[in-house]
Coordinates of C-alpha atoms in Angstrom, one line a residue:
Chain A
M221 CA 2.5 -1.2 -29.2
K222 CA 3.9 2.6 -30.2
K223 CA 7.1 0.8 -31.0
R224 CA 5.8 -2.0 -33.2
Y225 CA 3.6 0.6 -35.3
Y226 CA 6.8 2.7 -35.4
V227 CA 8.6 -0.7 -36.3
L228 CA 6.0 -1.2 -38.9
L229 CA 6.3 2.1 -40.4
I230 CA 9.7 2.3 -41.1
M231 CA 9.8 -1.6 -42.5
T232 CA 6.8 -0.2 -45.2
F233 CA 8.4 2.9 -45.8
T234 CA 11.7 1.1 -46.5
T235 CA 10.1 -1.7 -48.4
G236 CA 8.4 1.1 -50.5
L237 CA 11.9 2.6 -51.4
Y238 CA 13.3 -0.8 -52.0
L239 CA 10.0 -1.7 -54.9
G240 CA 10.5 1.8 -56.0
F241 CA 14.4 1.0 -56.7
I242 CA 13.7 -2.4 -58.9
F243 CA 10.5 -0.9 -60.7
K244 CA 12.9 1.7 -62.0
N245 CA 16.3 -0.4 -62.7
V246 CA 15.4 -3.6 -62.9
P247 CA 14.3 -4.0 -66.8
F248 CA 11.9 -6.9 -66.8
F249 CA 9.2 -4.5 -65.5
E250 CA 7.3 -1.7 -67.2
L251 CA 5.8 1.0 -65.3
N252 CA 2.2 1.7 -66.4
T253 CA 2.4 5.6 -65.9
K254 CA -0.8 5.9 -66.8
I255 CA -2.2 4.9 -63.1
D256 CA -6.0 5.6 -62.3
I257 CA -5.7 7.3 -59.4
V258 CA -9.1 6.0 -57.8
A259 CA -7.4 2.3 -58.0
A260 CA -4.5 3.1 -56.7
G261 CA -5.8 5.1 -53.7
N262 CA -8.2 1.7 -53.6
L263 CA -5.7 -0.5 -53.4
L264 CA -3.6 1.8 -50.7
L265 CA -6.4 2.0 -48.7
V266 CA -7.0 -1.7 -48.7
L267 CA -3.3 -2.4 -48.0
F268 CA -3.4 0.2 -44.9
L269 CA -6.5 -1.8 -43.7
A270 CA -5.3 -4.8 -43.9
L271 CA -2.4 -3.7 -41.9
L272 CA -4.4 -1.9 -39.3
I273 CA -7.3 -4.6 -38.5
P274 CA -4.6 -7.2 -37.3
L275 CA -2.2 -4.5 -35.5
Y276 CA -4.9 -2.2 -33.8
V277 CA -8.4 -3.9 -33.5
T278 CA -7.2 -7.1 -32.7
D279 CA -5.2 -5.6 -29.9
K280 CA -8.3 -3.3 -28.7
L281 CA -10.3 -6.5 -28.7
G282 CA -8.3 -8.9 -26.6
D283 CA -7.8 -5.9 -24.7
K284 CA -9.9 -7.5 -21.6
R285 CA -12.6 -5.3 -22.4
S286 CA -15.4 -7.7 -21.4
E287 CA -13.7 -8.0 -17.9
K288 CA -13.3 -4.3 -17.3
N289 CA -17.1 -3.8 -18.3
L290 CA -17.8 -6.5 -15.8
L291 CA -15.4 -4.9 -13.2
I292 CA -16.9 -1.4 -14.0
E293 CA -20.8 -2.7 -13.4
E294 CA -19.5 -4.5 -10.2
L295 CA -18.6 -1.1 -8.7
V296 CA -21.4 0.3 -9.8
I297 CA -23.1 -2.1 -7.9
L298 CA -21.1 -1.2 -4.7
C299 CA -21.7 3.0 -5.1
Q300 CA -25.7 1.8 -5.1
K301 CA -24.8 0.1 -1.6
L302 CA -23.1 2.8 -0.4
E303 CA -26.0 4.8 -1.7
R304 CA -28.6 2.7 -0.1
I305 CA -26.3 3.1 3.2
N306 CA -26.5 6.7 3.6
N307 CA -29.7 6.5 2.3
F308 CA -31.0 4.7 4.9
L309 CA -29.3 7.0 7.7
E310 CA -30.4 10.5 6.1
S311 CA -34.2 8.6 6.5
R312 CA -33.6 8.1 10.4
A313 CA -32.1 12.4 10.6
D314 CA -33.4 13.1 14.3
Q315 CA -35.7 10.1 15.1
T316 CA -34.9 7.5 17.5
F317 CA -32.8 4.7 16.1
S318 CA -33.9 1.2 17.2
A319 CA -31.5 -1.9 18.0
E320 CA -33.5 -3.0 13.9
D321 CA -31.5 -0.1 12.6
F322 CA -28.4 -1.0 14.1
I323 CA -28.4 -4.2 12.5
K324 CA -29.6 -3.4 9.9
T325 CA -26.8 -0.5 9.2
L326 CA -24.2 -3.0 10.3
S327 CA -25.9 -5.7 7.9
L328 CA -25.7 -3.2 5.0
F329 CA -21.7 -2.2 5.8
K330 CA -21.3 -5.9 5.8
S331 CA -22.3 -6.5 2.4
A332 CA -20.9 -3.4 0.8
R333 CA -17.2 -4.3 2.5
Q334 CA -17.8 -8.0 1.2
H335 CA -18.4 -6.8 -2.4
L336 CA -15.6 -4.8 -2.6
W337 CA -13.0 -7.2 -1.4
S338 CA -15.3 -10.3 -3.5
I339 CA -14.1 -8.0 -6.5
E340 CA -10.6 -7.1 -5.3
T341 CA -9.0 -10.7 -6.6
A342 CA -10.5 -9.9 -10.5
L343 CA -9.0 -6.5 -9.9
T344 CA -5.6 -7.4 -8.9
Q345 CA -6.0 -9.5 -11.8
L346 CA -6.1 -6.6 -14.6
E347 CA -2.5 -6.3 -13.4
Q348 CA -2.7 -2.4 -13.4
T349 CA -0.5 -0.9 -10.3
E350 CA -2.4 2.3 -10.7
V351 CA -6.2 0.1 -10.4
T352 CA -4.1 -2.3 -7.7
N353 CA -3.4 1.0 -6.1
Q354 CA -6.7 2.7 -6.3
T355 CA -8.2 -0.3 -5.1
N356 CA -6.2 -0.5 -1.5
E357 CA -7.3 3.1 -1.6
L358 CA -11.2 2.5 -1.8
K359 CA -10.9 -0.5 0.6
K360 CA -9.5 2.1 3.0
K361 CA -11.8 5.2 2.6
I362 CA -14.7 2.2 2.9
T363 CA -13.0 1.4 6.4
A364 CA -12.9 5.0 7.4
Y365 CA -16.6 5.2 6.3
W366 CA -17.3 2.1 8.2
E367 CA -15.4 3.7 11.2
S368 CA -17.4 7.3 11.3
V369 CA -20.5 5.4 11.3
T370 CA -20.0 2.6 13.8
G371 CA -16.9 3.7 15.3
P372 CA -17.2 5.2 19.8
K373 CA -18.8 8.9 18.0
G374 CA -21.2 6.2 16.2
I375 CA -24.4 4.6 15.9
K376 CA -25.3 2.5 19.4
K377 CA -27.5 -0.8 19.7
N378 CA -29.8 1.3 22.3
D379 CA -33.6 2.3 21.3
S380 CA -33.1 5.4 23.8
Y381 CA -30.5 6.8 20.7
T382 CA -31.6 9.2 18.3
L383 CA -29.3 9.7 15.3
K384 CA -28.7 13.2 15.2
R385 CA -28.9 15.5 11.8
T386 CA -25.2 17.2 13.3
F387 CA -23.5 13.4 13.6
L388 CA -25.0 12.7 10.2
F389 CA -23.2 16.0 8.8
S390 CA -19.8 14.6 10.0
L391 CA -20.4 11.6 7.9
H392 CA -21.0 13.4 4.8
L393 CA -17.4 13.5 3.8
P394 CA -15.9 10.4 4.6
Y395 CA -19.5 8.8 2.6
E396 CA -18.5 11.2 -0.3
H397 CA -14.8 10.4 -0.5
T398 CA -15.8 6.8 -0.8
Q399 CA -18.2 7.3 -3.4
S400 CA -15.6 9.2 -5.5
H401 CA -13.0 7.2 -5.5
A402 CA -15.0 4.9 -6.5
R403 CA -15.6 6.6 -9.5
K404 CA -12.1 7.2 -9.7
L405 CA -11.4 3.4 -9.6
K406 CA -14.1 3.0 -12.5
F407 CA -12.2 5.6 -15.1
I408 CA -8.7 4.0 -14.1
I409 CA -10.3 0.3 -15.4
N410 CA -11.8 1.9 -18.3
K411 CA -8.2 3.8 -19.5
A412 CA -6.4 0.6 -17.9
Chain H
M135 CA -0.1 -30.0 16.1
N136 CA -1.6 -26.7 17.7
K137 CA -4.7 -27.5 19.8
Y138 CA -7.5 -24.9 19.3
I139 CA -10.1 -23.5 21.8
E140 CA -13.1 -21.9 19.8
I141 CA -15.4 -19.0 20.1
N142 CA -18.0 -19.0 17.7
V143 CA -19.4 -15.5 18.1
S144 CA -23.0 -15.8 16.7
H145 CA -23.5 -19.4 18.5
D146 CA -21.7 -18.4 21.8
F147 CA -22.7 -14.7 21.9
T148 CA -25.3 -13.5 19.7
D149 CA -25.7 -12.7 16.1
A150 CA -26.2 -9.2 16.4
P151 CA -23.2 -7.9 18.5
G152 CA -23.8 -4.2 20.1
A153 CA -21.4 -1.5 20.4
R154 CA -18.7 -0.6 22.6
N155 CA -20.1 -0.4 26.3
P156 CA -23.3 -1.3 27.7
Q157 CA -24.3 1.7 28.1
D158 CA -24.8 2.1 24.4
G159 CA -26.8 -1.4 24.1
P160 CA -27.0 -4.9 24.9
D161 CA -24.5 -7.3 23.6
S162 CA -21.5 -4.7 23.7
G163 CA -18.0 -5.6 23.2
E164 CA -17.4 -4.8 26.4
V165 CA -19.8 -8.2 27.7
F166 CA -18.0 -9.7 24.9
Y167 CA -14.4 -9.0 26.4
N168 CA -15.6 -9.8 29.7
R169 CA -17.6 -12.8 29.4
L170 CA -15.8 -14.5 26.4
L171 CA -12.6 -13.2 24.9
L172 CA -10.9 -13.0 27.7
P173 CA -11.1 -15.9 30.2
K174 CA -11.0 -18.3 26.6
F175 CA -7.8 -16.3 25.6
E176 CA -6.2 -16.9 29.5
E177 CA -7.4 -20.4 29.2
A178 CA -5.4 -20.9 25.9
L179 CA -2.6 -19.3 27.0
K180 CA -2.8 -22.4 30.0
T181 CA -3.3 -24.8 28.0
K182 CA -0.7 -24.0 25.2
S183 CA -3.5 -23.7 22.7
I184 CA -4.5 -21.2 20.1
L185 CA -7.8 -19.2 20.5
L186 CA -10.1 -19.5 17.2
V187 CA -12.4 -16.9 17.2
D188 CA -14.9 -17.7 14.2
M189 CA -16.8 -14.0 13.6
D190 CA -19.1 -15.7 10.9
G191 CA -23.0 -15.8 11.4
T192 CA -23.8 -12.4 12.4
F193 CA -25.5 -9.5 11.1
G194 CA -22.2 -7.3 10.7
Y195 CA -20.1 -5.8 13.6
A196 CA -19.8 -2.2 14.3
T197 CA -15.7 -1.0 14.6
S198 CA -16.8 0.3 18.6
F199 CA -17.2 -3.5 19.0
I200 CA -14.1 -4.9 17.5
S201 CA -12.2 -2.3 19.2
E202 CA -13.1 -2.6 22.7
S203 CA -12.9 -6.4 22.7
F204 CA -10.0 -6.9 20.7
G205 CA -8.0 -3.5 21.4
S206 CA -8.5 -4.6 25.3
L207 CA -7.6 -8.2 24.7
S208 CA -4.0 -6.2 22.9
M209 CA -3.8 -3.7 26.1
K210 CA -4.2 -6.4 28.5
F211 CA -1.5 -8.7 27.1
G212 CA 0.5 -6.6 24.0
P213 CA 0.0 -7.2 20.7
E214 CA 3.2 -9.6 19.7
L215 CA 1.4 -12.7 22.6
V216 CA -2.2 -11.9 21.5
L217 CA -1.5 -12.3 17.5
K218 CA 0.5 -15.3 18.6
N219 CA -2.3 -16.8 20.1
I220 CA -4.8 -16.0 18.6
K221 CA -6.7 -17.0 15.2
I222 CA -9.6 -14.9 13.3
K223 CA -12.1 -17.0 10.8
S224 CA -14.2 -14.5 8.5
D225 CA -15.2 -16.0 5.4
E226 CA -18.7 -13.5 5.1
D227 CA -16.2 -10.5 5.5
D228 CA -12.9 -11.3 3.9
G229 CA -11.7 -7.6 5.4
L230 CA -12.8 -7.9 8.9
K231 CA -9.6 -10.3 9.4
T232 CA -7.0 -7.8 8.4
Y233 CA -9.3 -5.4 10.4
I234 CA -9.1 -7.3 13.7
K235 CA -4.9 -7.2 13.5
S236 CA -4.5 -4.2 13.1
T237 CA -6.9 -3.3 15.7
I238 CA -4.6 -5.7 17.7
K239 CA -1.5 -3.8 16.2
N240 CA -2.5 -0.6 17.4
P241 CA -5.1 -0.8 20.4
E242 CA -4.5 2.7 21.4
K243 CA -5.6 3.9 17.8
A244 CA -8.9 2.1 18.3

């Protein structure tokens, strides 16, 4: 994009030089020296816009903007799903965590994980290395959060199990890492 | 043409798998391993078949369940033999298949 811009700039400048040369030296043309400066400015502005619109605006419009917006919306939904898991666990702090709560937590994780994996193809189709790398990183973070909650030290499907507040403190970091990576990915997609 | 022996977790075991051990509650990974995964895998080896484990149809899995069941299988038979003779089906959670395979490859980590 930048290369095209510089080439165009050089071409415009060179054409200007040639035109100046022709007007000055070729006898069939007579230059009117009493030019209306506003009219000349308007002409230049029109020419400038005529070049700018196809080069800059059209490129921006065709820049997968709608796909990017959709993907960002999907990431917002993912963040909400993660927040739902966190809020649900927090609501059970220092309380008995029933088998039903255990199943609900697994189901929420399944939904959040599948959400990310389902948009992965669309994310990689943006063909941006940074987006692909960050998507893989987000997959690792969400898996690490899942492991922290449901791993050997995590929740049990046992009606006598209590979800201790100290255990919930240990989940803050993996949860926050996942959320912050999702946010980072949104910014990267927006800039891509 | 490969022959298949199938385990459908939701149908043959439960649609709400538990955590690691029976002390952690019912339908644990250890119970799944002893009751289904190990005998079916041994049968698959004996009959030169592939063990197809269908993970779909459940509410979800705890990582402790996966590490206890698939990790134990890998510890007993070695990652190569297990990966060669097992196939995981998970259309409902695309990432689960990769996770189980990585658990089989690194069972001690789990």
